[in-house]
Each structure stands twice: as C-alpha cells, then as structure tokens.
Short mmCIF file of C-alpha atoms and ligand atoms in Angstrom, two decimals:
data_model
loop_
_atom_site.label_atom_id
_atom_site.label_comp_id
_atom_site.label_asym_id
_atom_site.label_seq_id
_atom_site.Cartn_x
_atom_site.Cartn_y
_atom_site.Cartn_z
CA MET A 184 101.25 88.16 83.23
CA LYS A 185 103.33 90.22 86.00
CA ASN A 186 100.93 92.09 88.31
CA ILE A 187 101.58 95.04 89.45
CA LEU A 188 100.91 96.67 93.09
CA LEU A 189 101.57 101.20 92.53
CA LEU A 190 102.18 102.85 95.71
CA GLY A 191 101.40 106.28 94.30
CA ALA A 192 99.84 105.97 91.92
CA THR A 193 98.22 109.01 91.52
CA GLY A 194 101.28 111.44 91.48
CA SER A 195 104.32 111.90 89.18
CA ILE A 196 106.03 107.99 88.56
CA GLY A 197 102.05 106.90 89.15
CA ASP A 198 102.02 108.33 85.87
CA SER A 199 105.07 106.77 83.80
CA ALA A 200 104.17 102.81 84.83
CA LEU A 201 101.12 103.11 84.02
CA ASP A 202 101.36 104.80 80.31
CA VAL A 203 104.90 101.93 80.76
CA ILE A 204 101.61 99.38 81.67
CA SER A 205 98.70 101.03 79.12
CA GLN A 206 101.98 100.40 76.60
CA ASN A 207 102.63 96.31 77.44
CA PRO A 208 98.43 95.20 78.65
CA ASP A 209 99.63 91.68 76.76
CA SER A 210 102.48 91.25 79.90
CA LEU A 211 101.22 94.23 82.80
CA ASN A 212 98.51 94.36 85.15
CA LEU A 213 98.11 96.76 88.02
CA TYR A 214 96.39 94.41 90.37
CA GLY A 215 96.44 97.19 92.71
CA MET A 216 97.48 100.57 93.78
CA ALA A 217 98.02 103.43 96.74
CA PHE A 218 97.37 106.60 96.75
CA ASN A 219 96.29 109.36 100.19
CA SER A 220 93.85 111.78 99.07
CA ASN A 221 93.01 112.63 94.83
CA ILE A 222 90.49 110.38 94.69
CA ASP A 223 89.55 112.23 91.71
CA LYS A 224 92.62 110.91 89.28
CA ALA A 225 92.70 107.84 91.65
CA SER A 226 89.50 106.75 90.56
CA ASP A 227 89.64 108.03 86.83
CA ILE A 228 92.74 105.55 86.96
CA ALA A 229 90.59 102.91 88.23
CA ASN A 230 87.85 103.30 86.13
CA LYS A 231 90.37 102.71 83.22
CA PHE A 232 92.94 100.19 84.20
CA LEU A 233 90.10 98.51 87.06
CA PRO A 234 92.93 97.22 89.08
CA ASP A 235 91.09 94.29 91.76
CA TYR A 236 93.00 97.06 94.23
CA ALA A 237 92.84 100.30 95.52
CA TYR A 238 94.35 101.50 98.84
CA LEU A 239 93.93 104.99 100.37
CA GLU A 240 95.46 106.17 103.29
CA ASN A 241 93.49 108.97 104.17
CA SER A 242 90.30 107.26 105.15
CA ASN A 243 88.20 110.24 104.70
CA TYR A 244 87.87 109.78 101.79
CA GLN A 245 86.51 106.04 101.03
CA ASN A 246 82.95 106.37 101.00
CA LYS A 247 83.44 109.28 98.37
CA LEU A 248 85.68 107.02 96.19
CA ILE A 249 83.89 103.79 96.79
CA GLU A 250 80.58 105.99 94.95
CA LYS A 251 83.26 106.94 92.05
CA VAL A 252 84.77 103.84 91.58
CA ASN A 253 83.82 100.78 89.66
CA PRO A 254 82.70 97.63 91.48
CA LYS A 255 85.03 95.08 90.45
CA THR A 256 87.94 96.96 92.43
CA GLU A 257 87.65 96.97 95.92
CA ILE A 258 88.33 100.09 98.32
CA LEU A 259 91.12 99.96 101.04
CA SER A 260 91.97 101.44 104.10
CA GLY A 261 94.12 101.22 107.02
CA LYS A 262 96.99 99.93 107.61
CA ASP A 263 96.49 96.11 108.19
CA GLU A 264 94.47 95.54 104.64
CA LEU A 265 98.06 97.97 103.32
CA HIS A 266 100.02 95.40 104.56
CA ASN A 267 98.08 92.22 103.37
CA LEU A 268 97.92 94.45 99.94
CA LEU A 269 101.84 94.19 99.99
CA ASN A 270 101.53 90.62 100.24
CA ASP A 271 98.91 89.39 98.56
CA PRO A 272 100.14 86.11 96.84
CA LEU A 273 98.74 87.37 93.29
CA VAL A 274 101.46 90.65 93.77
CA ASP A 275 104.89 90.40 91.87
CA VAL A 276 106.09 93.02 92.07
CA ILE A 277 106.18 96.29 94.20
CA ILE A 278 106.72 99.55 92.46
CA SER A 279 106.90 102.31 95.92
CA ALA A 280 107.18 105.65 94.57
CA ILE A 281 105.52 107.39 97.09
CA SER A 282 106.57 110.94 97.85
CA GLY A 283 109.49 111.62 101.14
CA PHE A 284 109.55 110.27 104.45
CA SER A 285 105.97 108.63 103.93
CA GLY A 286 107.26 106.32 101.31
CA LEU A 287 109.34 104.83 104.48
CA GLU A 288 106.68 102.80 106.49
CA THR A 289 105.67 100.85 102.92
CA THR A 290 108.80 100.34 101.14
CA LEU A 291 109.84 98.70 105.02
CA MET A 292 106.21 96.28 104.44
CA ALA A 293 107.96 96.07 100.96
CA ALA A 294 111.59 95.05 101.69
CA LYS A 295 109.58 92.12 103.57
CA THR A 296 107.92 90.54 100.77
CA GLY A 297 110.17 88.29 99.36
CA LYS A 298 109.12 89.76 96.19
CA THR A 299 110.38 92.58 93.64
CA ILE A 300 110.51 96.05 94.39
CA LEU A 301 111.48 98.82 91.64
CA LEU A 302 112.41 101.83 94.11
CA ALA A 303 112.12 105.63 93.59
CA ASN A 304 111.04 106.97 96.72
CA LYS A 305 115.05 107.39 98.01
CA GLU A 306 113.98 109.15 100.58
CA SER A 307 113.26 105.65 102.87
CA ILE A 308 116.75 104.49 102.01
CA VAL A 309 118.88 108.27 102.68
CA VAL A 310 116.50 107.73 106.41
CA ALA A 311 117.12 104.09 106.72
CA GLY A 312 119.67 102.34 103.87
CA ASP A 313 120.80 100.65 107.17
CA ILE A 314 117.40 98.34 107.98
CA ILE A 315 116.11 98.61 104.63
CA LEU A 316 119.08 96.75 102.21
CA PRO A 317 119.03 93.95 105.47
CA LEU A 318 116.43 93.35 105.59
CA ALA A 319 115.55 92.92 102.32
CA LYS A 320 118.43 90.72 101.74
CA GLU A 321 116.99 88.49 104.79
CA PHE A 322 113.87 88.00 102.97
CA ASN A 323 115.24 87.37 99.48
CA THR A 324 113.37 90.87 98.06
CA ASN A 325 114.99 91.91 94.72
CA VAL A 326 115.32 95.95 94.16
CA ILE A 327 115.98 97.30 91.15
CA PRO A 328 116.08 100.97 91.70
CA ILE A 329 113.58 103.62 89.13
CA ASP A 330 115.68 107.00 89.93
CA SER A 331 116.94 107.24 86.58
CA GLU A 332 120.97 107.35 87.69
CA HIS A 333 120.39 104.94 89.94
CA ASN A 334 119.28 102.37 86.92
CA ALA A 335 121.83 103.38 85.50
CA ILE A 336 124.01 103.01 87.58
CA PHE A 337 122.44 99.46 88.03
CA GLN A 338 122.28 99.23 84.00
CA CYS A 339 126.27 99.22 83.60
CA LEU A 340 126.18 97.03 86.34
CA VAL A 341 124.36 93.91 85.04
CA GLY A 342 127.03 91.07 84.57
CA GLU A 343 130.06 93.10 86.63
CA LYS A 344 132.25 92.82 89.34
CA ALA A 345 130.99 95.32 91.45
CA LYS A 346 133.65 95.79 94.14
CA GLU A 347 136.60 94.25 92.64
CA ASP A 348 136.31 95.95 89.20
CA VAL A 349 135.10 99.70 89.73
CA SER A 350 136.78 102.02 89.63
CA LYS A 351 134.58 105.12 89.48
CA ILE A 352 131.34 105.89 88.91
CA ILE A 353 129.82 109.51 87.70
CA ILE A 354 126.32 110.59 88.57
CA THR A 355 124.88 113.21 86.34
CA ALA A 356 122.93 115.67 87.35
CA SER A 357 120.96 118.25 85.61
CA GLY A 358 121.48 121.55 87.51
CA GLY A 359 118.08 122.08 87.62
CA PRO A 360 116.06 125.27 86.25
CA PHE A 361 119.33 126.89 87.87
CA VAL A 362 122.69 125.67 85.87
CA ASN A 363 125.53 127.80 86.10
CA LYS A 364 123.28 130.35 88.25
CA SER A 365 125.37 130.75 91.46
CA LEU A 366 124.33 130.26 94.91
CA ASP A 367 124.29 134.61 95.44
CA GLU A 368 122.25 134.61 92.63
CA LEU A 369 119.58 132.30 94.43
CA GLY A 370 118.45 134.37 96.95
CA MET A 371 114.98 136.00 94.80
CA VAL A 372 113.98 132.94 93.01
CA THR A 373 110.09 132.59 93.00
CA LYS A 374 108.89 129.11 94.11
CA GLU A 375 106.96 129.14 89.92
CA GLN A 376 110.55 129.40 89.04
CA ALA A 377 112.00 126.90 90.88
CA LEU A 378 108.96 124.29 89.84
CA LYS A 379 110.12 124.57 86.36
CA HIS A 380 112.57 122.16 85.36
CA PRO A 381 114.28 122.73 82.53
CA ASN A 382 113.94 118.72 81.83
CA TRP A 383 111.64 116.50 83.62
CA GLU A 384 108.66 116.76 84.73
CA MET A 385 108.32 115.55 88.73
CA GLY A 386 106.10 115.90 91.79
CA SER A 387 106.69 119.09 93.40
CA LYS A 388 109.20 117.64 95.81
CA ILE A 389 111.35 116.48 94.29
CA SER A 390 111.52 119.68 91.62
CA ILE A 391 112.74 121.65 94.58
CA ASP A 392 115.30 119.11 95.60
CA SER A 393 115.85 119.38 92.32
CA ALA A 394 116.62 122.75 91.46
CA THR A 395 118.66 123.16 95.07
CA LEU A 396 121.01 120.06 94.12
CA VAL A 397 120.37 118.11 97.30
CA ASN A 398 118.57 115.67 95.01
CA LYS A 399 121.93 114.61 94.40
CA CYS A 400 122.67 114.42 97.52
CA LEU A 401 119.90 112.08 98.26
CA GLU A 402 121.47 110.36 95.38
CA LEU A 403 124.82 110.03 96.99
CA ILE A 404 123.73 108.51 99.97
CA GLU A 405 121.03 105.42 98.07
CA ALA A 406 123.80 105.14 95.33
CA LYS A 407 126.11 104.41 98.44
CA TYR A 408 123.42 101.76 100.51
CA LEU A 409 121.87 100.74 97.43
CA PHE A 410 125.41 100.24 95.40
CA ASP A 411 127.45 99.01 98.43
CA LEU A 412 130.28 101.27 97.69
CA ASN A 413 131.89 104.07 99.98
CA GLU A 414 130.65 107.32 98.71
CA LYS A 415 135.09 107.66 97.35
CA PHE A 416 133.89 105.97 94.40
CA PHE A 417 131.33 108.78 93.82
CA LYS A 418 131.64 112.22 91.77
CA LEU A 419 129.02 114.00 91.04
CA VAL A 420 128.46 115.71 87.77
CA VAL A 421 126.72 118.97 86.51
CA HIS A 422 125.07 117.69 82.47
CA PRO A 423 122.82 120.40 81.60
CA GLN A 424 121.15 118.17 78.99
CA SER A 425 119.84 115.26 80.94
CA ILE A 426 120.95 112.71 78.55
CA VAL A 427 123.33 110.45 79.86
CA HIS A 428 121.86 109.81 83.49
CA SER A 429 125.01 107.97 85.01
CA ILE A 430 128.89 106.74 83.73
CA VAL A 431 130.64 103.42 85.34
CA THR A 432 134.15 103.78 84.75
CA TYR A 433 135.87 100.29 85.25
CA ILE A 434 139.41 99.36 86.27
CA ASP A 435 140.58 98.70 83.03
CA GLY A 436 140.05 101.83 81.25
CA SER A 437 136.24 101.59 80.02
CA SER A 438 133.61 103.58 80.90
CA ILE A 439 130.27 102.85 79.74
CA CYS A 440 127.06 105.42 80.43
CA GLN A 441 123.35 104.35 80.07
CA MET A 442 121.47 107.05 77.31
CA SER A 443 118.06 107.87 76.72
CA ASN A 444 115.93 110.90 76.34
CA PRO A 445 115.35 112.51 80.14
CA ASP A 446 111.83 110.04 80.13
CA MET A 447 110.91 107.72 83.33
CA ARG A 448 109.29 105.51 81.73
CA VAL A 449 112.67 104.43 80.28
CA PRO A 450 113.88 102.83 83.43
CA ILE A 451 110.71 102.40 84.69
CA SER A 452 110.30 99.94 81.89
CA HIS A 453 114.41 98.60 82.47
CA ALA A 454 113.02 97.74 85.92
CA LEU A 455 109.67 96.56 85.24
CA SER A 456 111.44 93.67 82.50
CA GLY A 457 112.57 90.15 82.83
CA THR A 458 114.62 87.81 80.72
CA ASN A 459 113.83 90.68 77.40
CA ARG A 460 113.32 94.49 77.57
CA LEU A 461 109.32 95.56 76.89
CA PRO A 462 109.20 97.43 74.18
CA ILE A 463 107.90 101.76 74.91
CA SER A 464 107.15 104.12 72.08
CA PHE A 465 110.31 106.91 73.04
CA LEU A 466 112.00 110.11 71.98
CA GLU A 467 115.32 108.44 69.28
CA ILE A 468 118.02 110.03 70.88
CA ASP A 469 119.87 112.36 67.09
CA PHE A 470 123.02 111.23 67.68
CA SER A 471 123.82 114.15 64.34
CA SER A 472 123.40 117.42 66.56
CA LEU A 473 123.71 115.81 70.01
CA ASN A 474 126.00 118.19 72.59
CA LEU A 475 127.44 116.53 75.69
CA SER A 476 128.76 118.88 77.97
CA PHE A 477 130.37 117.81 81.96
CA GLN A 478 130.54 120.38 85.12
CA ASP A 479 132.64 119.94 87.87
CA PHE A 480 129.66 120.16 90.12
CA PRO A 481 129.27 123.77 91.84
CA GLU A 482 131.65 125.00 94.01
CA ASP A 483 129.15 126.64 96.50
CA ARG A 484 127.26 123.41 97.34
CA ALA A 485 130.46 122.00 97.94
CA HIS A 486 128.86 122.41 102.03
CA VAL A 487 125.43 119.97 101.13
CA VAL A 488 127.52 118.26 99.28
CA ASN A 489 130.00 117.17 101.72
CA ILE A 490 127.70 116.64 104.38
CA ALA A 491 125.64 113.90 102.45
CA ARG A 492 129.78 112.34 102.35
CA GLU A 493 129.37 112.64 106.34
CA ILE A 494 125.89 110.74 105.74
CA CYS A 495 127.90 107.81 104.01
CA ASN A 496 129.97 107.44 105.90
CA SER A 497 128.50 108.11 109.59
CA GLY A 498 124.75 105.89 108.90
CA GLY A 499 122.53 106.11 111.68
CA SER A 500 120.52 109.57 112.60
CA SER A 501 122.50 111.79 110.43
CA GLY A 502 119.75 110.72 107.16
CA THR A 503 117.01 110.72 108.78
CA VAL A 504 118.02 114.25 109.79
CA PHE A 505 119.34 115.21 106.95
CA ASN A 506 116.22 114.77 105.41
CA ALA A 507 113.82 115.86 107.31
CA ALA A 508 115.08 119.54 107.56
CA ASN A 509 114.84 118.84 104.02
CA GLU A 510 111.70 118.12 104.47
CA ILE A 511 110.53 121.27 106.59
CA ALA A 512 112.74 123.69 103.88
CA VAL A 513 111.62 122.98 101.17
CA ALA A 514 107.69 122.74 102.70
CA SER A 515 108.47 126.33 103.93
CA PHE A 516 109.67 127.74 100.65
CA LEU A 517 106.57 126.46 99.22
CA GLU A 518 104.80 127.88 101.75
CA ASP A 519 106.52 131.42 101.10
CA LYS A 520 108.03 131.27 104.31
CA ILE A 521 111.44 130.88 103.62
CA LYS A 522 113.25 132.05 100.57
CA PHE A 523 115.55 130.00 97.78
CA SER A 524 118.43 130.14 99.71
CA GLN A 525 116.88 129.69 103.22
CA ILE A 526 116.66 125.85 102.42
CA TYR A 527 120.40 125.76 102.94
CA ASP A 528 120.52 127.66 106.31
CA VAL A 529 117.26 125.44 107.74
CA ILE A 530 119.31 122.46 106.75
CA TYR A 531 122.73 122.86 108.00
CA ARG A 532 120.84 124.52 111.41
CA THR A 533 119.06 121.44 111.71
CA PHE A 534 122.10 119.27 110.86
CA ASP A 535 123.95 121.14 114.04
CA LEU A 536 121.82 121.61 116.24
CA MET A 537 120.54 117.33 116.47
CA PRO A 538 123.09 115.05 117.43
CA LEU A 539 123.88 112.65 116.01
CA SER A 540 123.56 108.37 117.18
CA ASN A 541 123.89 104.98 115.64
CA ASN A 542 122.28 101.69 115.02
CA LEU A 543 118.98 102.73 115.45
CA SER A 544 115.65 100.41 115.46
CA ILE A 545 112.38 101.75 112.84
CA GLU A 546 111.23 103.52 116.21
CA ALA A 547 114.10 105.77 116.71
CA ILE A 548 113.50 106.76 113.05
CA TYR A 549 110.70 108.16 113.27
CA GLU A 550 111.61 109.68 116.92
CA ILE A 551 113.90 111.58 115.65
CA ASP A 552 112.63 112.38 112.02
CA ASN A 553 110.40 114.46 114.23
CA GLN A 554 112.83 116.08 117.09
CA SER A 555 114.61 116.84 113.61
CA ARG A 556 110.95 118.36 112.51
CA ARG A 557 110.67 120.02 115.13
CA GLU A 558 114.35 121.16 115.65
CA ALA A 559 113.90 122.47 111.57
CA GLU A 560 110.54 124.02 111.93
CA LYS A 561 112.35 126.67 114.86
CA VAL A 562 114.78 127.46 111.80
CA VAL A 563 112.06 128.33 109.26
CA LYS A 564 110.72 131.03 112.48
CA SER A 565 113.38 132.57 112.79
CA PHE A 566 113.22 133.35 109.55
CA THR A 567 110.21 134.48 108.92
P1 NDP B 14 104.14 112.72 93.43
O1 NDP B 14 103.92 114.60 94.38
O2 NDP B 14 104.42 113.21 91.87
O3 NDP B 14 103.29 112.39 94.18
C1 NDP B 14 103.16 111.15 94.90
C2 NDP B 14 102.72 110.57 95.20
O4 NDP B 14 102.84 110.09 96.04
C3 NDP B 14 101.05 110.18 95.34
O5 NDP B 14 100.46 108.87 94.87
C4 NDP B 14 100.54 110.81 96.92
O6 NDP B 14 99.20 110.59 96.80
C5 NDP B 14 101.33 109.48 97.34
N1 NDP B 14 101.26 109.60 98.60
C6 NDP B 14 101.77 110.56 99.35
N2 NDP B 14 101.73 110.68 100.92
C7 NDP B 14 101.28 109.67 100.95
C8 NDP B 14 101.37 108.41 102.09
N3 NDP B 14 101.05 109.08 103.18
N4 NDP B 14 100.17 107.28 101.66
C9 NDP B 14 100.09 106.40 100.54
N5 NDP B 14 100.38 107.61 99.82
C10 NDP B 14 101.02 109.00 99.56
O7 NDP B 14 105.74 112.50 94.10
P2 NDP B 14 106.50 111.77 92.35
O8 NDP B 14 106.04 111.66 91.71
O9 NDP B 14 107.80 112.76 92.19
O10 NDP B 14 107.63 111.44 93.04
C11 NDP B 14 107.88 109.75 94.23
C12 NDP B 14 109.05 110.12 94.73
O11 NDP B 14 109.63 109.08 93.82
C13 NDP B 14 109.77 110.61 95.88
O12 NDP B 14 110.37 110.42 96.60
C14 NDP B 14 110.63 110.82 94.45
O13 NDP B 14 111.79 111.45 95.41
C15 NDP B 14 110.87 109.45 93.76
N6 NDP B 14 111.20 110.19 92.62
C16 NDP B 14 111.00 110.69 91.20
C17 NDP B 14 111.05 111.28 90.31
C18 NDP B 14 110.64 111.99 88.88
O14 NDP B 14 110.76 111.56 88.20
N7 NDP B 14 109.38 112.61 89.63
C19 NDP B 14 111.84 110.57 90.17
C20 NDP B 14 112.68 109.51 89.99
C21 NDP B 14 113.12 110.01 92.23
P3 NDP B 14 98.29 111.55 96.97
O15 NDP B 14 98.23 111.95 94.78
O16 NDP B 14 96.71 111.35 96.93
O17 NDP B 14 98.56 113.00 97.01
MG1 MG B 15 117.64 111.22 90.04
#
C-alpha cells in the first residue's frame, strides 16, 4: 500500500489524483491532504477518503473544518505541522499540486524528504530549479513529473541515455482556446472564452497560461531543469488534438512518443505506479478515426518564447521575474483590470525593468518575487 500526501487536494490535479486513488483502493491510500481554504470541498474529500491528516493553509477556517470532518482525520495548521507531515515516515509519495508560486515552499520541503515527489507545480521549478533539483539529488528524493508533456518525455526516456542519445525533444502544445488566432485578434477576448480550454479541464491560472501559450514557456523551462538538457534540444509545436503529449527523437532517427486522450489521470497513474502499471478506466484512442496535426509555434509568440529560452540559459533570478510578472498579469486579467493581450506587455515590461542576478538563495528568490510583483502591479496600473 502506498501512502500518499496530496498537496493541492481541492484543485483540478487534486480531483484527478483522487480519482486514480479511488480506482486503486488496494494499492493507494490518501494518507494526508493539504489545501488553502476551500473547506467545503476539503471536508467532502476527507469524509470520503478518511485521510489521517488534513492541513489547511488558511488557519482562520480551522475550527469550521474540525466541525465538518470525521474524527479520524486530524486537522493541522501552521508551518511546523506541515513540515512534520511532509517528513512523516509513513508518507511514501508527495504530490506537489499547489498552484503557482505558493507551491514553492512545499516543493522545497518535499525535495528534502528523500521520498518520491510527483511534480505538477511547474512554477516552483521555473523560479527555483537551480535549488530544488540539486537538493532532491542530495537527499535522494525521486522527482517524477506529472505535467502531461514532461511525464510523456519521462516515459519516452525510460532505459535511455538522454545526454548521449537524444537528438531532439518535441514538446506539444494544444494551442488552447485561441489556436490559429493571431495576437492581433486576441485583444478583446473575454475571460470566459480564455478559461474555456478545448481539451483539458484545469484550474483558472493554468487555463489562462494555456490560452496565452505562456504555459508552454513555463514548460520549456521546466523541461530544461527536469531533464538537464540545453534548451536547444527542445522544440515547441502546436498539436491541437492533445493526443501526442511529447516526442523524443534519438540520434539514430527513431522518434518515440507517448499518446493518450487528454486526461491528467493518465500521467498521474503512471507516476504512481511501481513495477507494474496501475489500472484505471480511460477513454481509448480511436486510431481508425485519428487525424493528428502538428504546426509550428506561432511566429507572433516568438518574443515570449525567446524570453523563456533566455531564462533557460541564464537561470538566476530571471525565472522568478518572469513567473511573478505572469502571475500578476493573469490575476489582473481575471479581475478585469487588463485586456488579454496586455498579459504579454506586463511580462515584457516587468522583465525589462527588473535587474537580473545570479547564485540566489531561497530568501533572495522570495525578495525578487516580491519586487517583481510590485513592478508588475505598477505596469498593470499604467494600463488602467
Ligand atoms: P487549482 O487552482 O485547481 O488548485 C490549486 C490547489 O492549490 C487548491 O487545492 C488550492 O486550495 C491549493 N492552494 C493554493 N494556494 C495554496 C497555499 N498557499 N497553501 C496550500 N494550498 C494552496 O490548480 P491546478 O490543480 O490546475 O494546478 C495545480 C498545479 O499543477 C499548478 O502549478 C499547475 O501549473 C500544475 N498543472 C496543472 C494541470 C492541470 O491539468 N490542472 C496540468 C499540469 C500542471 P484551495 O482550493 O483551498 O484554494
Ligand atoms: Mg502541461
């Protein structure tokens, strides 16, 4: 039996992970869960899965949660209790699925546990890949990606020597709800349109990232760190059907890809499996009616992709600035403060305004995140 600690249990990845757990009750157990403040959803989960522990970040709701949850589940709050939960010897696997920069703290803690981390929170790698991955190595922590493209690459690399034998890795992008629309056509799109992804059901932040294609920029940086390869190895391609989740081409001309219908339970169950695959119910690909297409990444997003490539090469504070500017821009768009196309302007201007530095401590990353958010807020204000 694998004991799972699910960070971000009330979110979209949380839903998919819980579904995989519920389909495999003989091998998977929800041992602990963490979330921010959604006590209604959290209590439903706790009362169904009966975890030993539920951690909530927003301690104002602690008493209310205690009233709603079965007595078997102990309610935890405060950083020390979170730290103890992550290091509980009974926890086997930690799923890092808190959204955005808020996921950094727990991903860092998880990297030092020597357990297995299933990584969904790409933002923590974008801002602190230089710190998290060496820490994971030092503490013998096994990092398995569950972002679908990275999980696909991970599966295509099993048994291979990436450094010596890979010639190219193609990261696919669905293109989001505005695939084939030029940047000029995106000025007045509404948030309802932007939130409506054609293939995937996801949290609001990543849905907007998908619509802007910034998600693919974050994923390029994530891939560079997770697979420890130069950004030149990675090509971004639009594949609107979201069936091929990425492709690895080897130096002998073989290309290996991983395919499934778009469903986050597939990469999650792969990452939760051990020596055998875990069975889940899934929608089979209908190969006889399959019509796959691949297109170049849109030219008018070249600037944002070039920034992501620059971040891959320079490291340091650049990922933190990019991520903070994007988080402020996305939140401002969702609050109707800026237009969709201005998300890019907030990123570009903040990136230009912030000085870049190297060899950062975690404390410095938090400080730069703060400063970048303040700069990005100023840019947003200048638009309103
Ligand atoms: P959601 O917005 O749906 O869920 C976010 C989760 O994080 C919720 O459980 C939320 O709790 C919790 N949370 C937020 N802030 C905190 C905090 N400070 N402390 C503790 N818990 C917190 O996000 P998604 O599930 O869509 O995404 C999660 C991560 O996975 C992101 O990094 C995303 O990029 C990545 N990812 C997501 C994919 C998807 O298909 N959704 C695909 C690939 C990667 P509460 O509900 O209480 O607010
Ligand atoms: Mg992805």
